[in-house]
Amino acid sequence: MAVDLSGQLERAMREPELVQAATVLRSNQLAVAERLLRKYLHARPTDVPAIRMLAEVAGRLGRYADAEVLLARALELAPGFDAARANYVTVLQRRSKFAAARAEADRLLAKAPDDPGYLALKAGVLVRTGDYEEAMRAYGSILARDPGQARLWISFGHVLKTVGRREESVAAYRRAIATEPTLGDAWWSLANLKTAPFDAGDVSAMEAALAQATDVGDRYHLHFALGKALEDARDYPASFAHYDAGNRLRRAELPYDAAQTSAHAQRTAALMTTDAFVARPGGEPSPDPIFVVGLPRAGSTLIEQILASHSAVEGTMELPDIAAIATELAGREAPRREDEHGPPGYLPRLLAQTAGERAALGRRYIERTRIQRKTARPYFVDKMPNNFAHIGLIHQILPNAKIIDARRHPMANGFSAWKQHFARGQGFSYDLGEVGRYYADYVAVMDHYDRVLPGRVHRVHYEAMVANPEREVRAMLVYCGLAFEPECMAFHENRRAVRTASSEQVRRPISAEAVDHWRNYEPWLGPLRDALGDLPERYPYP
């Protein structure tokens, strides 16, 4: 049933209930907005402006499945509602439905090929699917016509960084800063290159920007960038103070619940037993995926780069598909906010799956990730670190996939994660005590799987890789069933795109420089050490 879109849009501007809902939505009173909109839609269930507004509420709350259903309904009623379709593209991306998102973006561009908003929307999808050249053309086209868009310069810089065009990425970030000097994300993007040191003038400019910035996002990005600048200058007390301030601001925004992570570790130990695995054989037999799991900043990008330098292996990126499957399994039991970890309470439903259903889930993963594969190489790397929480799921649906655990000294790894600002999905990393607790939960999960699935996971210690890279590389390739190739030792010469914070570091030879860097900050890391308990002493490399 089609609706009169123009009439509804015109009426929405005058309807008191919708005006009130829009007002509270602008002030971020999401619960009030949701209540008003649901009441309004109960009486007018086909009002597409109200449906779109309710979808916006769901999206802001992180309930992307709800937002997807609402926007699909709005477009069913009003196929020409382009604003809703643009929202739909964004939500489909967040739901890891990249092929569908690209198709919807193309529908918008078919109507308005030169619309800069639609071009930017599609460019964002192209980045998520690894189509970087096309994404750069889209960003370049927009910026050539409107060079004053600071945030698009950042997006352009990210793509340039990903494909290894470092100097051009620096220029793009600098262009964003020149356009908007208090834009903290641009300063942090420069810092996050980790190979473009700041000078005294940059530090002064960041301090001036911090004094002027009112947006909390700008402020914590500037704190992280100043932390990195002062770290490079070896002013560790001042560096720590800025890292600490940035982390506190960011943590205040996030709904991360450490108890939920611990509960998942406990449920894993209780439910994912040897008997549970023996009683449930099957799954999709494809050997294609090589999962690299662990904690962020543990060396997973280095492992991926080494593997992707092999002629039989393609590197992709941190893929959200396993967590998405976990969320789908959880169904209505999923948390109100979704992230890259997926919900912790899905394990009973996984164990209730039949062999055919498990195989179907494995095939779904293979099909969903196909859009990320650009070559005919038989194997590919999925390096989403948080997938350590889902090893049981991986084993049940993809029994022939390889799993590599990237492990690093708990103090070094914990500190490195804490001083890294992540775009999303790592809510544990902004409090030293929570970082330590998360690391302990991770070790508990991995220890459990080592007991119930001995030999299933291959572990690579970062310190061992630094000390004797060829030995570690050969052992890893043997585990993967791959012959040794010298190119794996020359991984830093690989020109592939690398979409992580470590992209510039893996374009250089292995160095021991970062192994003990955390000791410069040791006087302030008490909360991390306390939360880790005896794990630093138990770690096999001092």
Coordinates of C-alpha atoms in Angstrom, one line a residue:
M1 CA 0.0 0.0 0.0
A2 CA 1.6 3.2 -1.2
V3 CA 1.2 6.4 0.8
D4 CA 1.1 10.1 -0.1
L5 CA 4.7 10.9 0.9
S6 CA 4.7 14.6 0.1
G7 CA 1.4 15.0 2.0
Q8 CA 2.8 13.2 5.0
L9 CA 6.1 15.1 5.0
E10 CA 4.2 18.4 4.8
R11 CA 1.9 17.4 7.7
A12 CA 4.8 16.2 9.8
M13 CA 6.1 19.7 10.0
R14 CA 2.8 20.8 11.6
E15 CA 1.8 17.8 13.6
P16 CA 2.3 18.7 17.3
E17 CA 3.1 15.2 18.4
L18 CA 5.8 14.8 15.7
V19 CA 7.2 18.3 16.3
Q20 CA 7.5 17.4 20.0
A21 CA 9.2 14.1 19.2
A22 CA 11.6 15.9 16.9
T23 CA 12.4 18.4 19.6
V24 CA 13.2 15.8 22.3
L25 CA 15.2 13.7 19.7
R26 CA 17.4 16.7 18.9
S27 CA 18.1 17.0 22.7
N28 CA 18.9 13.3 22.7
Q29 CA 16.0 12.3 25.1
L30 CA 15.7 9.0 23.3
A31 CA 13.4 7.3 25.8
V32 CA 10.9 10.2 25.6
A33 CA 11.1 10.3 21.8
E34 CA 10.5 6.6 21.5
R35 CA 7.5 6.7 23.8
L36 CA 6.0 9.6 21.8
L37 CA 6.6 8.0 18.5
R38 CA 5.2 4.6 19.4
K39 CA 2.0 6.2 20.7
Y40 CA 1.7 8.2 17.5
L41 CA 2.3 5.2 15.3
H42 CA -0.2 3.1 17.2
A43 CA -2.9 5.4 15.8
R44 CA -1.2 6.0 12.4
P45 CA 0.9 2.9 11.6
T46 CA 1.6 3.9 8.0
D47 CA 3.0 7.4 8.8
V48 CA 6.5 7.1 7.2
P49 CA 8.1 10.2 8.6
A50 CA 7.3 8.9 12.1
I51 CA 8.5 5.4 11.2
R52 CA 11.8 7.0 10.0
M53 CA 12.1 9.0 13.2
L54 CA 11.6 5.9 15.3
A55 CA 14.2 4.1 13.2
E56 CA 16.6 7.0 14.1
V57 CA 15.9 6.4 17.8
A58 CA 16.6 2.7 17.4
G59 CA 19.9 3.4 15.6
R60 CA 21.0 5.9 18.2
L61 CA 20.3 3.2 20.9
G62 CA 22.4 0.7 18.9
R63 CA 19.3 -1.4 18.1
Y64 CA 20.2 -1.7 14.4
A65 CA 18.0 -4.8 13.7
D66 CA 15.0 -2.8 14.8
A67 CA 16.1 0.2 12.7
E68 CA 16.5 -2.0 9.7
V69 CA 13.0 -3.4 10.0
L70 CA 11.5 0.1 10.5
L71 CA 13.3 1.6 7.5
A72 CA 12.4 -1.4 5.3
R73 CA 8.7 -0.8 6.2
A74 CA 9.0 2.9 5.5
L75 CA 10.5 2.2 2.0
E76 CA 7.8 -0.4 1.4
L77 CA 5.2 2.2 2.0
A78 CA 7.1 5.0 0.2
P79 CA 9.8 3.8 -2.2
G80 CA 10.6 7.4 -3.2
F81 CA 11.5 8.4 0.4
D82 CA 15.2 9.0 -0.4
A83 CA 16.1 10.3 3.1
A84 CA 14.9 7.0 4.6
R85 CA 16.8 5.1 2.0
A86 CA 20.0 6.9 2.9
N87 CA 19.4 6.0 6.5
Y88 CA 18.8 2.4 5.4
V89 CA 22.2 2.3 3.7
T90 CA 23.9 3.3 7.0
V91 CA 21.9 0.7 9.0
L92 CA 22.6 -2.1 6.6
Q93 CA 26.3 -1.3 6.9
R94 CA 26.1 -1.5 10.7
R95 CA 24.3 -4.9 10.2
S96 CA 27.2 -6.1 8.1
K97 CA 24.9 -6.4 5.0
F98 CA 27.4 -4.7 2.7
A99 CA 26.1 -6.0 -0.6
A100 CA 22.6 -4.8 0.2
A101 CA 23.9 -1.4 1.4
R102 CA 25.8 -1.0 -1.8
A103 CA 22.7 -1.8 -3.9
E104 CA 20.6 0.8 -1.9
A105 CA 23.3 3.4 -2.4
D106 CA 23.3 2.7 -6.1
R107 CA 19.5 3.2 -6.2
L108 CA 20.0 6.7 -4.7
L109 CA 22.8 7.6 -7.1
A110 CA 20.7 6.4 -10.1
K111 CA 18.3 9.2 -9.3
A112 CA 21.0 11.8 -8.4
P113 CA 24.4 10.7 -9.8
D114 CA 26.2 13.9 -8.6
D115 CA 24.7 14.2 -5.1
P116 CA 27.7 14.6 -2.8
G117 CA 25.8 13.1 0.2
Y118 CA 25.0 9.9 -1.8
L119 CA 28.5 9.7 -3.2
A120 CA 29.9 9.9 0.4
L121 CA 27.5 7.3 1.5
K122 CA 28.5 4.9 -1.2
A123 CA 32.2 5.7 -0.6
G124 CA 31.7 4.6 3.0
V125 CA 30.3 1.3 1.9
L126 CA 33.1 0.8 -0.6
V127 CA 35.6 1.2 2.2
R128 CA 33.9 -1.5 4.2
T129 CA 34.0 -3.9 1.2
G130 CA 37.7 -3.2 0.4
D131 CA 37.0 -1.3 -2.8
Y132 CA 39.5 1.4 -2.0
E133 CA 40.3 2.8 -5.5
E134 CA 36.6 3.4 -6.2
A135 CA 36.1 4.9 -2.8
M136 CA 39.0 7.3 -3.4
R137 CA 37.5 8.4 -6.7
A138 CA 34.3 9.2 -4.9
Y139 CA 35.9 11.2 -2.2
G140 CA 38.1 13.0 -4.7
S141 CA 35.1 13.9 -6.8
I142 CA 33.3 15.4 -3.8
L143 CA 36.3 17.3 -2.5
A144 CA 37.2 18.7 -5.9
R145 CA 33.8 20.4 -5.9
D146 CA 33.6 21.3 -2.2
P147 CA 37.0 21.3 -0.6
G148 CA 35.8 22.8 2.7
Q149 CA 34.4 19.5 4.1
A150 CA 36.9 18.8 6.9
R151 CA 35.4 15.4 7.9
L152 CA 35.5 14.1 4.3
W153 CA 39.2 15.0 4.2
I154 CA 39.6 12.7 7.2
S155 CA 37.7 9.9 5.4
F156 CA 39.8 10.4 2.3
G157 CA 43.0 10.4 4.4
H158 CA 41.9 7.1 6.0
V159 CA 41.6 5.4 2.6
L160 CA 44.9 6.8 1.5
K161 CA 46.6 5.5 4.6
T162 CA 45.0 2.1 4.1
V163 CA 46.5 1.7 0.6
G164 CA 49.9 2.8 1.7
R165 CA 49.9 6.4 0.3
R166 CA 51.2 7.8 3.6
E167 CA 52.3 11.2 2.5
E168 CA 49.0 11.9 0.7
S169 CA 47.1 10.8 3.8
V170 CA 49.2 13.2 5.9
A171 CA 48.3 16.0 3.5
A172 CA 44.6 15.1 3.7
Y173 CA 44.6 15.2 7.5
R174 CA 46.5 18.5 7.4
R175 CA 43.9 19.8 5.0
A176 CA 41.1 18.9 7.5
I177 CA 43.0 20.7 10.3
A178 CA 43.5 23.8 8.2
T179 CA 39.8 23.8 7.5
E180 CA 38.7 23.1 11.1
P181 CA 41.6 23.6 13.6
T182 CA 39.7 22.2 16.6
L183 CA 38.7 19.0 14.8
G184 CA 40.2 16.5 17.2
D185 CA 39.6 13.5 14.9
A186 CA 42.0 15.0 12.3
W187 CA 44.8 15.5 14.9
W188 CA 44.3 11.9 16.2
S189 CA 44.3 10.5 12.7
L190 CA 47.8 12.1 12.2
A191 CA 48.9 10.7 15.6
N192 CA 47.5 7.3 14.7
L193 CA 49.8 7.0 11.7
K194 CA 52.5 6.5 14.3
T195 CA 55.2 7.4 11.7
A196 CA 54.4 11.1 11.3
P197 CA 55.9 12.8 14.4
F198 CA 54.6 16.1 15.6
D199 CA 56.8 19.1 16.1
A200 CA 56.6 21.8 18.8
G201 CA 54.3 23.9 16.6
D202 CA 51.8 21.0 16.3
V203 CA 51.8 20.6 20.1
S204 CA 51.1 24.2 20.6
A205 CA 48.3 24.1 18.0
M206 CA 46.7 21.1 19.7
E207 CA 46.9 22.7 23.1
A208 CA 45.2 25.8 21.7
A209 CA 42.5 23.7 20.0
L210 CA 41.9 21.9 23.2
A211 CA 41.4 25.2 25.0
Q212 CA 38.8 26.2 22.4
A213 CA 37.1 22.9 21.8
T214 CA 33.6 22.4 23.3
D215 CA 32.6 19.1 21.7
V216 CA 33.5 16.1 23.9
G217 CA 34.6 14.1 20.8
D218 CA 37.0 16.8 19.7
R219 CA 38.4 17.0 23.3
Y220 CA 39.1 13.3 23.8
H221 CA 40.6 13.0 20.3
L222 CA 42.9 15.9 21.1
H223 CA 43.9 14.4 24.4
F224 CA 44.9 11.1 22.7
A225 CA 46.8 13.0 20.0
L226 CA 48.7 15.1 22.6
G227 CA 49.4 11.9 24.6
K228 CA 51.1 10.4 21.5
A229 CA 53.0 13.7 20.7
L230 CA 54.3 13.9 24.3
E231 CA 55.1 10.2 24.3
D232 CA 57.3 10.7 21.2
A233 CA 59.0 13.6 23.0
R234 CA 59.6 11.3 26.0
D235 CA 57.6 13.5 28.4
Y236 CA 55.9 10.5 29.9
P237 CA 54.2 12.2 32.9
A238 CA 52.5 14.8 30.6
S239 CA 51.8 12.1 28.0
F240 CA 50.1 9.9 30.6
A241 CA 48.0 12.8 31.9
H242 CA 46.6 13.4 28.4
Y243 CA 46.0 9.7 27.7
D244 CA 44.2 9.5 31.1
A245 CA 42.0 12.5 30.4
G246 CA 41.1 11.2 26.9
N247 CA 40.2 7.8 28.2
R248 CA 38.0 9.2 31.0
L249 CA 36.1 11.3 28.6
R250 CA 35.6 8.4 26.1
R251 CA 34.7 5.9 28.8
A252 CA 31.9 8.2 30.1
E253 CA 30.2 7.9 26.7
L254 CA 30.2 4.1 26.5
P255 CA 27.8 1.5 27.9
Y256 CA 30.4 -1.2 28.3
D257 CA 29.6 -3.7 31.1
A258 CA 32.7 -5.7 32.3
A259 CA 30.4 -8.1 34.2
Q260 CA 28.8 -9.1 31.0
T261 CA 32.2 -10.1 29.5
S262 CA 33.0 -12.1 32.6
A263 CA 29.6 -13.8 32.5
H264 CA 30.3 -14.9 28.9
A265 CA 33.6 -16.4 29.9
Q266 CA 31.9 -18.3 32.7
R267 CA 29.1 -19.5 30.5
T268 CA 31.7 -20.6 27.9
A269 CA 33.4 -22.8 30.5
A270 CA 30.1 -24.2 31.7
L271 CA 28.5 -25.0 28.3
M272 CA 31.2 -25.4 25.7
T273 CA 32.5 -28.7 27.1
T274 CA 34.3 -31.6 25.4
D275 CA 31.1 -33.6 25.5
A276 CA 29.2 -30.7 23.9
F277 CA 31.6 -30.7 20.9
V278 CA 31.8 -34.5 20.6
A279 CA 28.0 -34.7 20.5
R280 CA 27.7 -32.0 17.8
P281 CA 29.9 -32.8 14.8
G282 CA 29.2 -31.2 11.4
G283 CA 29.2 -27.7 10.1
E284 CA 30.3 -26.2 6.8
P285 CA 33.5 -28.0 5.7
S286 CA 35.1 -25.1 3.9
P287 CA 38.7 -24.6 5.0
D288 CA 38.9 -21.1 3.6
P289 CA 39.0 -18.8 6.7
I290 CA 42.0 -18.3 8.9
F291 CA 40.8 -16.5 12.0
V292 CA 43.3 -14.3 13.9
V293 CA 42.0 -13.6 17.4
G294 CA 43.2 -12.1 20.7
L295 CA 43.2 -8.6 22.0
P296 CA 43.7 -5.5 19.9
R297 CA 47.3 -4.3 19.8
A298 CA 48.7 -7.9 20.4
G299 CA 50.3 -8.3 16.9
S300 CA 47.3 -9.5 14.9
T301 CA 47.9 -7.2 12.0
L302 CA 51.5 -8.4 11.8
I303 CA 50.3 -12.0 11.7
E304 CA 47.7 -11.1 9.0
Q305 CA 50.4 -9.3 6.9
I306 CA 52.7 -12.3 7.1
L307 CA 50.0 -14.7 6.1
A308 CA 48.7 -12.3 3.3
S309 CA 52.2 -12.4 1.9
H310 CA 51.7 -16.1 1.1
S311 CA 50.6 -16.8 -2.5
A312 CA 47.6 -18.9 -1.2
V313 CA 46.3 -16.4 1.4
E314 CA 44.3 -13.2 1.0
G315 CA 44.2 -10.6 3.7
T316 CA 40.8 -8.8 4.2
M317 CA 40.2 -6.8 7.4
E318 CA 38.5 -7.1 10.8
L319 CA 35.2 -8.7 9.6
P320 CA 32.1 -8.3 11.8
D321 CA 30.3 -11.4 10.4
I322 CA 30.9 -13.9 13.3
A323 CA 29.6 -11.4 15.8
A324 CA 26.7 -10.8 13.5
I325 CA 25.8 -14.5 13.4
A326 CA 26.1 -14.6 17.2
T327 CA 23.6 -11.7 17.4
E328 CA 21.2 -13.4 15.1
L329 CA 21.4 -16.6 17.2
A330 CA 20.6 -14.6 20.3
G331 CA 17.5 -13.2 18.7
R332 CA 15.3 -11.4 21.2
E333 CA 17.7 -12.2 23.9
A334 CA 20.3 -9.9 22.3
P335 CA 21.3 -6.9 24.3
R336 CA 19.8 -3.5 23.5
R337 CA 23.1 -2.3 22.0
E338 CA 25.0 -4.4 19.5
D339 CA 28.8 -4.2 18.9
E340 CA 31.6 -6.2 17.4
H341 CA 31.6 -8.6 20.3
G342 CA 28.1 -9.8 19.7
P343 CA 25.8 -10.8 22.5
P344 CA 27.2 -13.0 25.3
G345 CA 24.0 -15.1 25.9
Y346 CA 23.6 -17.0 22.6
L347 CA 25.5 -20.2 23.5
P348 CA 22.4 -22.3 24.5
R349 CA 20.8 -21.5 21.1
L350 CA 24.1 -22.5 19.3
L351 CA 24.1 -25.8 21.1
A352 CA 20.5 -26.4 20.2
Q353 CA 21.2 -26.2 16.5
T354 CA 21.1 -29.3 14.3
A355 CA 24.0 -30.3 12.2
G356 CA 22.2 -28.9 9.1
E357 CA 21.6 -25.6 10.8
R358 CA 25.2 -25.3 11.9
A359 CA 26.3 -26.0 8.3
A360 CA 23.9 -23.4 7.1
L361 CA 25.4 -20.8 9.5
G362 CA 28.9 -21.7 8.2
R363 CA 27.7 -21.3 4.6
R364 CA 26.2 -18.0 5.5
Y365 CA 29.5 -16.8 6.9
I366 CA 31.3 -17.9 3.7
E367 CA 28.7 -16.1 1.5
R368 CA 28.7 -12.9 3.5
T369 CA 32.4 -12.6 3.5
R370 CA 32.7 -13.3 -0.3
I371 CA 32.3 -9.6 -1.0
Q372 CA 35.6 -8.9 0.9
R373 CA 37.6 -11.3 -1.3
K374 CA 39.2 -9.7 -4.3
T375 CA 41.5 -12.5 -5.5
A376 CA 41.2 -16.2 -6.4
R377 CA 43.4 -17.2 -3.4
P378 CA 41.9 -20.2 -1.7
Y379 CA 42.3 -18.9 1.9
F380 CA 41.6 -15.6 3.6
V381 CA 42.3 -14.0 6.9
D382 CA 39.6 -12.7 9.2
K383 CA 41.4 -10.8 11.9
M384 CA 38.6 -9.5 14.1
P385 CA 40.4 -9.9 17.5
N386 CA 37.1 -10.1 19.5
N387 CA 36.3 -13.4 17.8
F388 CA 38.2 -15.1 20.6
A389 CA 34.9 -15.0 22.5
H390 CA 33.3 -17.0 19.7
I391 CA 35.8 -19.9 19.2
G392 CA 33.1 -22.4 20.1
L393 CA 30.8 -20.9 17.4
I394 CA 33.6 -20.9 14.8
H395 CA 34.4 -24.5 15.6
Q396 CA 30.7 -25.6 15.4
I397 CA 29.9 -23.9 12.1
L398 CA 33.4 -24.0 10.4
P399 CA 35.2 -27.0 11.8
N400 CA 38.0 -26.9 9.2
A401 CA 38.8 -23.2 9.7
K402 CA 42.1 -22.3 11.3
I403 CA 42.3 -20.2 14.4
I404 CA 45.4 -18.3 15.5
D405 CA 45.7 -16.6 18.9
A406 CA 47.8 -13.4 18.9
R407 CA 49.2 -13.2 22.5
R408 CA 51.3 -10.4 24.0
H409 CA 52.6 -9.7 27.5
P410 CA 49.6 -8.5 29.6
M411 CA 51.1 -5.3 30.7
A412 CA 52.4 -4.4 27.3
N413 CA 49.2 -5.4 25.6
G414 CA 46.9 -3.7 28.2
F415 CA 48.8 -0.4 28.1
S416 CA 48.9 -0.4 24.3
A417 CA 45.2 -1.0 24.0
W418 CA 44.4 1.7 26.7
K419 CA 46.4 4.4 24.9
Q420 CA 44.8 3.6 21.5
H421 CA 41.6 5.3 20.7
F422 CA 39.4 2.9 18.7
A423 CA 36.6 4.0 16.3
R424 CA 34.2 1.5 17.9
G425 CA 33.8 -1.9 19.3
Q426 CA 36.4 -1.9 22.1
G427 CA 34.6 -0.4 25.0
F428 CA 36.7 -2.3 27.5
S429 CA 39.8 -0.4 26.5
Y430 CA 39.2 3.0 28.2
D431 CA 39.8 2.1 31.8
L432 CA 43.0 0.5 33.0
G433 CA 41.2 -1.8 35.5
E434 CA 38.7 -2.9 32.9
V435 CA 41.5 -3.6 30.4
G436 CA 43.1 -5.9 32.9
R437 CA 39.8 -7.6 33.7
Y438 CA 39.1 -8.1 30.0
Y439 CA 42.6 -9.6 29.4
A440 CA 42.0 -12.0 32.3
D441 CA 38.6 -13.1 30.9
Y442 CA 40.2 -13.5 27.5
V443 CA 42.9 -15.8 29.0
A444 CA 40.3 -17.8 30.8
V445 CA 38.3 -18.4 27.6
M446 CA 41.5 -19.4 25.7
D447 CA 42.7 -21.7 28.5
H448 CA 39.3 -23.3 28.5
Y449 CA 39.4 -24.0 24.7
D450 CA 43.0 -25.3 25.0
R451 CA 41.6 -27.9 27.5
V452 CA 38.5 -29.0 25.6
L453 CA 39.8 -28.6 22.1
P454 CA 43.5 -29.3 22.4
G455 CA 45.6 -28.2 19.4
R456 CA 42.6 -26.5 17.8
V457 CA 44.1 -23.0 18.3
H458 CA 47.7 -22.1 17.3
R459 CA 49.2 -19.5 19.6
V460 CA 51.7 -16.9 18.5
H461 CA 53.5 -14.9 21.2
Y462 CA 54.4 -11.4 20.0
E463 CA 57.7 -11.5 21.9
A464 CA 58.7 -14.9 20.3
M465 CA 57.9 -13.5 16.8
V466 CA 60.2 -10.5 17.5
A467 CA 63.0 -12.7 18.8
N468 CA 62.9 -15.4 16.1
P469 CA 60.5 -14.5 13.3
E470 CA 61.4 -17.3 10.9
R471 CA 60.8 -20.0 13.5
E472 CA 57.4 -18.6 14.4
V473 CA 56.4 -18.0 10.8
R474 CA 57.3 -21.6 9.8
A475 CA 55.4 -23.0 12.7
M476 CA 52.3 -20.9 11.9
L477 CA 52.4 -22.0 8.2
V478 CA 52.7 -25.6 9.2
Y479 CA 49.6 -25.2 11.4
C480 CA 47.8 -23.7 8.4
G481 CA 48.9 -26.5 6.1
L482 CA 50.9 -24.1 3.9
A483 CA 54.4 -24.5 2.5
F484 CA 57.0 -21.9 3.6
E485 CA 57.5 -19.0 1.1
P486 CA 60.3 -16.5 1.5
E487 CA 57.8 -13.7 0.8
C488 CA 56.3 -14.2 4.2
M489 CA 59.6 -13.0 5.8
A490 CA 59.5 -9.9 3.5
F491 CA 56.0 -9.1 4.6
H492 CA 56.9 -5.4 5.0
E493 CA 57.4 -5.2 1.2
N494 CA 53.8 -6.3 0.6
R495 CA 51.8 -3.4 -0.9
R496 CA 48.4 -4.7 0.0
A497 CA 45.8 -2.4 1.7
V498 CA 45.9 -2.7 5.5
R499 CA 42.9 -1.3 7.4
T500 CA 44.0 -1.2 11.0
A501 CA 45.8 1.2 13.4
S502 CA 49.0 -0.8 12.7
S503 CA 49.0 -0.3 9.0
E504 CA 52.2 1.7 8.8
Q505 CA 54.0 -0.4 11.4
V506 CA 53.6 -3.6 9.3
R507 CA 55.1 -1.8 6.3
R508 CA 58.4 -1.9 8.2
P509 CA 60.6 -4.8 9.3
I510 CA 59.9 -6.4 12.7
S511 CA 61.4 -4.4 15.6
A512 CA 61.7 -5.1 19.3
E513 CA 61.1 -1.4 20.0
A514 CA 57.6 -1.8 21.4
V515 CA 58.2 -4.9 23.5
D516 CA 59.0 -3.1 26.8
H517 CA 57.7 0.4 25.9
W518 CA 55.0 0.1 28.6
R519 CA 57.7 0.3 31.3
N520 CA 58.1 4.1 30.6
Y521 CA 54.6 4.4 32.1
E522 CA 54.9 1.7 34.8
P523 CA 54.5 4.2 37.8
W524 CA 50.9 4.9 36.7
L525 CA 49.7 1.4 35.6
G526 CA 48.8 0.1 39.1
P527 CA 45.1 -0.4 38.2
L528 CA 46.1 -2.6 35.2
R529 CA 48.5 -4.7 37.2
D530 CA 46.1 -5.2 40.1
A531 CA 43.3 -6.3 37.7
L532 CA 45.7 -8.8 36.0
G533 CA 46.5 -10.6 39.2
D534 CA 49.3 -13.1 38.6
L535 CA 49.0 -13.1 34.8
P536 CA 52.2 -11.0 34.2
E537 CA 54.2 -13.5 36.3
R538 CA 52.6 -16.5 34.5
Y539 CA 53.4 -15.1 31.0
P540 CA 56.1 -17.1 29.3
Y541 CA 58.2 -14.1 28.2
P542 CA 59.5 -11.7 30.8

